[in-house]
Each structure stands twice: as structure tokens, then as C-alpha cells.
């Protein structure tokens, strides 16, 4: 389903260069729920950005569902991201100006609304039936996280990328978030790649991939 | 369409900036639109108002422009008099003028009622000029219809008879036996007026209403002609010309009013004739007006003015001023659109994160670009539409004042195609103003702005 081969991303500023991500071979099967662990700065978030096509690696290939992500142009990558990938960000990244319902519906709109579930139904499913018209600032942290999960799943993605989805949550809320994520992903047979610091979270998933820990290694 | 809604939502997020930039565009567009409206309508209305009057014959001492402004638009007092013989010749000497003149109407002015000018004339004003024959295909005057009542009678023959009587009064001793100090000096049958639709509407006159003419026009009114209380016998339908704001009375009554005495001094004038202010001519195509103008160029008893030519010359001068004002208003509009650019540009840094989120959800660069451009377009299009509306509202509210000052009815209700172009142009300007901020937004570094540290 997902295959990364010899992927490297280097950030340069002037004469300085920092390796943000370096991955030899990495494969994830369809429907697998995988945790990505490693020390801070090892490139976990960058890995998700590369898989989703948001960040172009300096070398290597990324294949998702048989598609070479970087073989096509940027517009095709945007379309691929909208339709194939659901993304749960570390800080939820909800749009403050929009209601919960609009935040979810917007993701469906950018995907062309072709395969999307009903945004309202999805929010009801995650227990936010009475919060559809609330803005993020009017929601608790747990509720915001559930909106972010609903938004990630509205296009029935084949791949769900989650960046510290339970970060800063108390254990009970974290458990709820993770359960919601996994159960909804199972419904649509989505693969999950979940970046986490929390060993307990990693344990609940099928397996964990550990990124090598040489954060910010200078190459020049 | 969805992008437009997203753009509208973004604007709503920044109400103060959005309203201020929209208002600045609105004022710029209102300025341009108002100038177009006034200049364009004024020229059109001025030209339309002179329809049917090809030539005006007036006193030699008057300028041709003053003559037109005083006889057709009634925004200046008459500048002198001409002998009635000029009218008689143009009206009745068909051998000399018949090939070039269709109809000649005498007018005398100088009185008013509550600010509305009174014009004295013969009933041919209504019966000949106001009811043009079907054969008058070109240079056709506007048809006058009565909303109520009908015209008074004061025929050409009665005019000639009264003129003879007035000449007799001017002779030494002619006043003996005639009392100018009493009300019955103006016969009952002539104490009648026909009023334009605007007069009826604005001061609430109707059939049977009585008016007392005042000597002089506007602020210069001197005294009331109590000896000639007149009854309203007809109300004209609106024509959209200065006729709407005019009161018409028989020339015979006018001559008999105190202080008029056939207008001139009580002694015979240099032509041995009674006098009038001007003669309005409807000439035959194609060169009737040229012929009359040439003929009067060689005479000493009057000059010929061509209303359309005078008005076009006037608007050439006014047009230069309008052009300067229009240029200034375009500069205002341009500065306002720079304001739109600055408003969008300054908010870009705080919006990068939202852009990055949208990009991570699959929004294409072009969609982000479109949202920001639409924001600029929404501001400018809304501002332009409001500006045009404001200009029309101002024009409509000032129409009464403009009418009084210029003699031309101005409507704020009529919209022109050029205003559509103005709205489109300003909208495009908005698109241009939004281009750079939109480009910047579309180039947002997604990974950087999605970072929780931002």
C-alpha cells in the first residue's frame, strides 16, 4: 500500500543544511494501523508531510496505493491528497472562522465532494450532534480533536495520517480519541500511520516503526 | 461559487478592515458615477429640452447663450426686448419666411409665481407648437397634452389687436381714459394660466386655483400684480423639460400688467412698436435654421441663437471641467484600490496558517489564489455598486435643487450602460489589487505554517 525508498529531505539555510528526514525502506500494508515513534526532531512530522505530498523530498520515491506521489505535478498531488489522505494534525488545526460542520464540509469541498460522507452524519457519529454550529473556540479540546478526526475521514480516505492525535490530552480523552479514530478507520478500511511519543498509544496499534534518532544532523 | 462564499466568510472575519476598504471604494465610485450622471444627463437633458426650438430670436444686446438660457431654460432673466414687428414678420410674411419657418411663437418673460417663471405667449404655443402636425417628421417639438383642463384662448389676431391698443397707449395722450391702477385693467378672459406638471406638483396648484403674478423673477421679485389674479385653467402632462416648471399666461394680460405697459417705456420705442422678449422658431429642414441665422446676422432688430449649438458649445467648456473632475475621481478610485491591496497584504501574515490548513486539506494553489482575489473583488464590486447607488441617491435628492438652479430635471432613477462598465472596471481593479496578496497566499510554505510552533 505505502512504500518509501531511500527518501531524504534536507532543509537549507544559506550554507547550513539540516537533514530533516532520512528513510531507507519503509512499507505499510493496506489496512495496517502503524505507529511512528522516535525522538523529537527525527523527522516524524516531516515523514507525514512527505507521504501526503506536502513536502517534496530531495531524493527517493514515495508510492501510495500504487501511485508515485511525486511523479505527477503539484495540482495532481493536491487532488491526490484531498481524495486519498485524511490528516489529523497535532494541534487540530481547525479553521477558527468556521463552525465544526463547515470545517468538516470544507475538506469534502476541496476533494470535489465525490466520495465524501455527510459532514453532519460524521460529526453526529463522533458525538458532536449538538455542536455542529459551534466554532472551535467554543469547543473543548476533546471536542476539537473529534472535529479534526471527522474532518480527516470525511472523504473516506485510504490513508489516515495522524500527528500526535492524543498529544496534551488526559489519558481518558486520549483513549476516546484513539478509539474513535480506529473504529472509524476500520469502517472504511483505511490504513493509519500515527506519529506518537506515547508508548501506550503505540502499543494499541498493530506495529511501530522507529525512526533513527540523529535529529538535525548536519550534512554540510 | 463556493470560493466566493469562502472569500465572503474571510471578509466577515475582519469586519472593520472590510467595511473601511469597501467604503473607500464606494466613495471613489460614487464620485465618478455622480460626475457621469450629472454631466451626461445634463447634456442630454439640455439638448432634449431644446427639442423643437431650432432658433430663438432675441435682443441684439443679449449674447446668444444668454438668450437660450433665458428663453428655453428660464434660468436667467431676459436680457432685453425686441419689437413685436419681428414676430409679426416671421409669423405672417410667408413669402419671405414661409419656406424656412414652420411656426413662430412670441414670448415675454420677467414675472414669476413663487419662484416659477411666468411666460406670456399666444395660444399658438399650445395649438401649433404643442400639437405638431404629423408632417413635421424632423425638428419635431414635444407634444403637449393636458392632464387637466385646457389652454386659454389668446389668438394671433387678438394679439395683433392688443398690440395696436398698446401702441395707441404709447402715443402721447394715449393713457387718457385708461386706468392702469385698477384690477379690471386686465380683462377677465385673459386672467387665466396654464401650468406645467412640476408647478402643479410642487406647489399643489390644480384647476381653479388662483395665482397672483409677482413682478420679477426669483429673489428679484418686486411687487405683486394684484390687478391680475389669474385662474389655473389647464395643467400640462410632464414633459421632462423646463416646460414642466413654467406658468403660461396670455401675452395680452402680460402687456396690461402694471409696470409692463407693452414692456418698454410708455413712449414709442425706436421701432415704433410694442415689445416682447423673444420669438421661438421651429424651422423647416434641412437648412431653415441656417437661413434664419444668416438673415438675422445682417439685421439690427434682433439676433438669432441656435439652442442646440449654444448648448453643445457650453458643454464643451463644462466638459473640460468635468474631465478634470473625472480624472481626480479616478485617482481617488485608484488610491482606494491601493487601500484594498494594502488591507489584504497586511493581513496575509496572520492568515498563512489558515492557508496552510486548507492546502493540507487538498486545496489547490489556484483555489487559494481565487479565494484571495475574490476577497478583493467582493470589496471593490460591493463598493462600486454601493457607490453607484449612492451617486444616484444623491442625484435624486438634489434633483429639486438642480432643477431650480439649472432649469433641467435630473433623475437619479435612470441608470446608464457606462455605470455597468464602471462597476465592471472597478471590480477588475479589485482583481488586480488582489493579485499580489493572492499570489503570496498561494505560495505559502505549508509545512512551515502547519507546525505547532507557529
Coordinates of C-alpha atoms in Angstrom, one line a residue, chain A:
Chain A
X1 CA 0.0 0.0 0.0
X2 CA 2.7 2.5 1.1
X3 CA 6.3 2.2 0.1
X4 CA 9.1 4.7 0.7
X5 CA 12.5 4.0 -0.9
X6 CA 15.6 5.9 0.1
X7 CA 13.8 9.1 1.0
X8 CA 15.7 12.1 2.2
X9 CA 14.6 15.7 3.0
X10 CA 17.2 18.4 3.7
X11 CA 16.4 21.9 4.8
X12 CA 19.0 24.5 3.8
X13 CA 19.5 28.0 5.1
X14 CA 22.5 29.7 3.5
X15 CA 25.4 27.4 3.8
X16 CA 23.8 25.4 6.6
X17 CA 21.9 22.3 5.8
X18 CA 19.9 20.0 8.1
X19 CA 18.7 16.5 7.3
X20 CA 15.1 16.6 8.4
X21 CA 14.2 13.1 7.3
X22 CA 16.2 10.1 6.1
X23 CA 14.4 6.8 5.4
X24 CA 15.8 3.7 3.7
X25 CA 13.0 1.4 3.0
X26 CA 9.6 1.6 4.7
X27 CA 6.5 -0.3 3.8
X28 CA 3.0 -0.3 5.3
X29 CA 0.3 -2.8 4.2
X30 CA -3.2 -1.9 3.4
X31 CA -5.4 -1.6 6.4
X32 CA -2.5 -1.7 8.8
X33 CA -2.5 0.6 11.8
X34 CA 1.1 1.7 12.4
X35 CA 2.7 3.9 14.9
X36 CA 5.8 6.0 14.0
X37 CA 8.0 6.7 17.0
X38 CA 11.3 8.3 17.6
X39 CA 13.0 11.1 19.5
X40 CA 12.0 14.7 18.9
X41 CA 13.3 16.1 15.6
X42 CA 13.9 12.7 14.0
X43 CA 11.5 13.7 11.2
X44 CA 8.2 12.1 12.2
X45 CA 6.1 15.0 11.1
X46 CA 8.2 15.5 8.0
X47 CA 7.6 11.9 7.2
X48 CA 3.8 12.5 7.2
X49 CA 4.3 15.7 5.1
X50 CA 6.3 13.7 2.6
X51 CA 3.8 10.9 2.4
X52 CA 1.0 13.4 1.9
X53 CA 2.9 15.2 -0.8
X54 CA 3.0 18.5 1.1
X55 CA 6.8 18.4 1.3
X56 CA 8.9 17.3 -1.7
X57 CA 11.8 15.1 -0.7
X58 CA 15.3 15.8 -2.1
X59 CA 15.6 12.2 -3.2
X60 CA 13.8 8.9 -3.1
X61 CA 10.3 7.7 -4.1
X62 CA 7.0 7.6 -2.3
X63 CA 4.3 5.3 -3.6
X64 CA 0.8 5.3 -2.0
X65 CA -1.8 2.9 -3.3
X66 CA 0.2 2.3 -6.4
X67 CA 0.7 6.0 -7.2
X68 CA 4.1 7.5 -7.2
X69 CA 3.3 10.7 -5.3
X70 CA 6.0 12.9 -6.8
X71 CA 5.9 11.6 -10.3
X72 CA 2.9 13.9 -11.1
X73 CA 2.7 17.7 -10.8
X74 CA 1.6 19.7 -7.9
X75 CA -2.0 20.0 -8.9
X76 CA -2.3 16.2 -9.2
X77 CA -0.6 15.9 -5.7
X78 CA -3.2 18.3 -4.3
X79 CA -6.0 16.2 -5.8
X80 CA -4.4 13.0 -4.5
X81 CA -4.0 14.5 -1.0
X82 CA -7.6 15.6 -0.9
X83 CA -9.1 12.3 -2.1
X84 CA -6.7 9.7 -0.7
X85 CA -5.4 11.1 2.6
X86 CA -7.0 12.2 5.8
X87 CA -4.9 14.3 8.1
X88 CA -5.2 14.8 11.8
X89 CA -2.8 17.5 12.9
X90 CA -1.0 17.7 16.2
X91 CA -2.8 20.9 17.2
X92 CA -6.0 20.0 15.4
X93 CA -5.5 22.9 13.0
X94 CA -9.2 23.8 12.8
X95 CA -10.1 26.9 11.0
X96 CA -11.2 29.4 13.6
X97 CA -13.6 31.3 11.5
X98 CA -15.7 28.2 10.6
X99 CA -18.1 26.1 12.5
X100 CA -17.5 22.5 13.3
X101 CA -19.8 21.5 10.4
X102 CA -18.0 23.9 8.0
X103 CA -14.6 22.7 9.0
X104 CA -15.6 19.1 8.0
X105 CA -17.5 20.1 4.9
X106 CA -14.6 22.2 3.7
X107 CA -12.4 19.1 3.4
X108 CA -15.1 17.5 1.3
X109 CA -15.4 20.5 -0.9
X110 CA -11.6 20.6 -1.6
X111 CA -11.8 16.9 -2.5
X112 CA -14.6 17.7 -5.0
X113 CA -17.2 16.2 -2.8
X114 CA -17.2 13.0 -4.9
X115 CA -16.7 10.2 -2.3
X116 CA -17.4 12.2 0.8
X117 CA -19.6 11.1 3.7
X118 CA -22.1 13.6 5.0
X119 CA -20.3 16.0 7.3
X120 CA -23.2 16.3 9.7
X121 CA -23.6 12.5 10.0
X122 CA -19.9 12.1 10.7
X123 CA -19.9 14.7 13.5
X124 CA -23.0 13.0 15.0
X125 CA -21.1 9.8 14.9
X126 CA -18.3 11.2 16.9
X127 CA -20.7 12.6 19.5
X128 CA -20.9 16.2 18.4
X129 CA -24.6 16.3 17.3
X130 CA -25.2 19.3 19.4
X131 CA -22.0 21.1 18.4
X132 CA -22.4 21.3 14.7
X133 CA -22.7 25.1 14.6
X134 CA -20.1 25.8 17.2
X135 CA -16.8 27.4 16.3
X136 CA -13.5 25.8 17.5
X137 CA -13.1 28.4 20.3
X138 CA -16.5 27.2 21.7
X139 CA -15.4 23.6 21.9
X140 CA -13.4 21.7 24.5
X141 CA -10.0 20.2 23.5
X142 CA -11.5 16.8 23.2
X143 CA -14.4 18.0 21.0
X144 CA -11.9 19.9 18.8
X145 CA -10.0 16.7 18.4
X146 CA -13.1 14.8 17.4
X147 CA -13.9 17.5 14.8
X148 CA -10.4 17.1 13.4
X149 CA -10.9 13.3 13.2
X150 CA -14.3 13.7 11.4
X151 CA -12.6 16.2 9.0
X152 CA -9.9 13.7 8.3
X153 CA -12.4 10.9 7.5
X154 CA -15.0 12.9 5.6
X155 CA -13.5 11.9 2.2
X156 CA -13.3 8.2 3.1
X157 CA -9.5 8.3 2.7
X158 CA -7.5 5.2 2.0
X159 CA -4.8 6.5 4.3
X160 CA -5.2 8.3 7.6
X161 CA -2.2 10.3 8.8
X162 CA -2.3 11.4 12.4
X163 CA 0.3 13.6 14.0
X164 CA 0.3 13.2 17.8
X165 CA -3.5 12.9 17.8
X166 CA -3.7 12.5 21.6
X167 CA -0.9 14.9 22.5
X168 CA -1.8 17.1 25.5
X169 CA -4.9 15.0 26.3
X170 CA -5.6 13.3 29.6
X171 CA -5.4 9.5 29.4
X172 CA -9.2 9.1 29.3
X173 CA -9.7 11.6 26.5
X174 CA -6.7 10.2 24.6
X175 CA -8.2 6.8 24.8
X176 CA -11.6 8.1 23.4
X177 CA -9.9 9.9 20.6
X178 CA -7.9 6.9 19.6
X179 CA -10.9 4.6 19.8
X180 CA -12.9 6.9 17.6
X181 CA -10.0 7.1 15.1
X182 CA -9.5 3.4 14.9
X183 CA -13.2 2.5 14.8
X184 CA -14.0 5.0 12.0
X185 CA -10.9 4.0 10.1
X186 CA -11.9 0.3 10.3
X187 CA -15.3 1.2 8.9
X188 CA -13.7 2.5 5.7
X189 CA -10.8 0.1 5.8
X190 CA -8.3 2.9 6.0
X191 CA -4.6 2.5 6.8
X192 CA -3.4 4.5 9.7
X193 CA 0.0 6.0 10.2
X194 CA 0.1 7.6 13.6
X195 CA 3.0 9.7 14.9
X196 CA 3.2 9.5 18.7
X197 CA 5.5 10.0 21.6
X198 CA 3.3 7.9 23.8
X199 CA 4.3 4.2 24.2
X200 CA 0.8 3.4 25.3
X201 CA -0.7 4.7 22.1
X202 CA 1.9 2.9 20.1
X203 CA 1.1 -0.4 21.9
X204 CA -2.6 -0.2 20.9
X205 CA -1.6 -0.1 17.2
X206 CA -0.6 -3.1 15.0
X207 CA 3.1 -2.3 15.0
X208 CA 5.5 0.6 15.5
X209 CA 8.2 2.0 13.2
X210 CA 11.0 3.7 14.9
X211 CA 12.8 6.4 13.0
X212 CA 16.6 6.6 13.6
X213 CA 17.4 9.2 16.1
X214 CA 20.0 11.6 14.7
X215 CA 17.9 14.7 14.8
X216 CA 19.1 17.7 12.7
X217 CA 22.3 16.0 11.6
X218 CA 24.4 18.5 9.7
X219 CA 25.4 17.3 6.2
X220 CA 27.4 20.3 5.1

